[in-house]
Amino acid sequence: MVKEIERAGIAVVHICTITPISMTVGANRIVPAVAIPYPLGDPKMPHSDEVALRRKIVEKSLNALATEVDGQTIFE
């Protein structure tokens, strides 16, 4: 799906927990997530820390979306 959306001219960021799978499916902009059951957070963290973690991942994803890439790139 990611490749088809990009083929239509729309930039896509794939937030995922297992980056090799993203590489296999051909995603160009990959942002690593936290864990499979909670990709954008960690319920064991204090609420304020979890909100900061989520914000960091979303900001990294927006930065990746605005970055021109040539091929597959993982945004650490």
XYZ file of C-alpha atoms in Angstrom:
76
model
C 0.000 0.000 0.000
C 2.834 2.402 0.877
C 4.432 2.039 -2.551
C 1.134 2.609 -4.354
C 0.388 5.805 -2.414
C 3.878 7.132 -3.154
C 3.509 6.138 -6.798
C 0.467 8.455 -6.879
C 2.726 11.316 -5.764
C 1.827 11.419 -2.074
C 4.698 11.158 0.401
C 4.215 8.476 3.071
C 5.930 7.744 6.384
C 5.756 4.170 7.643
C 5.884 4.056 11.463
C 6.721 0.488 12.391
C 8.164 -1.671 15.116
C 10.017 -4.094 12.830
C 11.938 -2.003 10.307
C 13.175 -4.950 8.197
C 9.549 -5.647 7.254
C 9.177 -2.032 6.115
C 12.303 -2.426 4.033
C 10.883 -5.591 2.491
C 7.595 -3.942 1.502
C 9.499 -1.041 -0.041
C 8.671 1.874 2.247
C 10.904 4.878 1.533
C 10.509 6.807 4.796
C 10.628 4.560 7.858
C 10.319 5.695 11.476
C 10.921 3.056 14.158
C 8.148 2.685 16.731
C 8.292 1.555 20.373
C 6.852 -1.969 20.516
C 4.371 -4.182 18.695
C 1.473 -3.885 21.170
C 2.058 -0.126 21.701
C 3.790 1.343 18.633
C 3.344 4.972 19.663
C 3.689 4.752 23.412
C 4.527 2.804 26.539
C 1.733 2.414 29.117
C 4.298 1.656 31.827
C 5.715 5.170 31.583
C 4.323 8.102 33.564
C 1.683 9.921 31.515
C 3.764 13.054 30.908
C 6.743 10.985 29.720
C 4.551 8.927 27.405
C 3.055 12.072 25.898
C 6.599 13.358 25.268
C 7.547 10.029 23.648
C 4.505 10.133 21.370
C 5.221 13.722 20.441
C 8.836 12.835 19.579
C 7.736 10.009 17.261
C 5.122 12.184 15.534
C 7.576 15.077 15.122
C 10.180 12.681 13.701
C 7.544 11.386 11.284
C 6.587 14.884 10.158
C 10.266 15.683 9.641
C 10.635 12.504 7.577
C 7.590 13.471 5.539
C 9.160 16.843 4.712
C 12.547 15.312 3.824
C 13.362 14.448 0.232
C 14.724 10.906 0.080
C 16.376 8.870 -2.611
C 15.435 5.310 -1.778
C 14.715 3.690 1.551
C 15.667 5.724 4.603
C 15.245 4.896 8.289
C 14.842 8.000 10.454
C 16.355 7.064 13.824
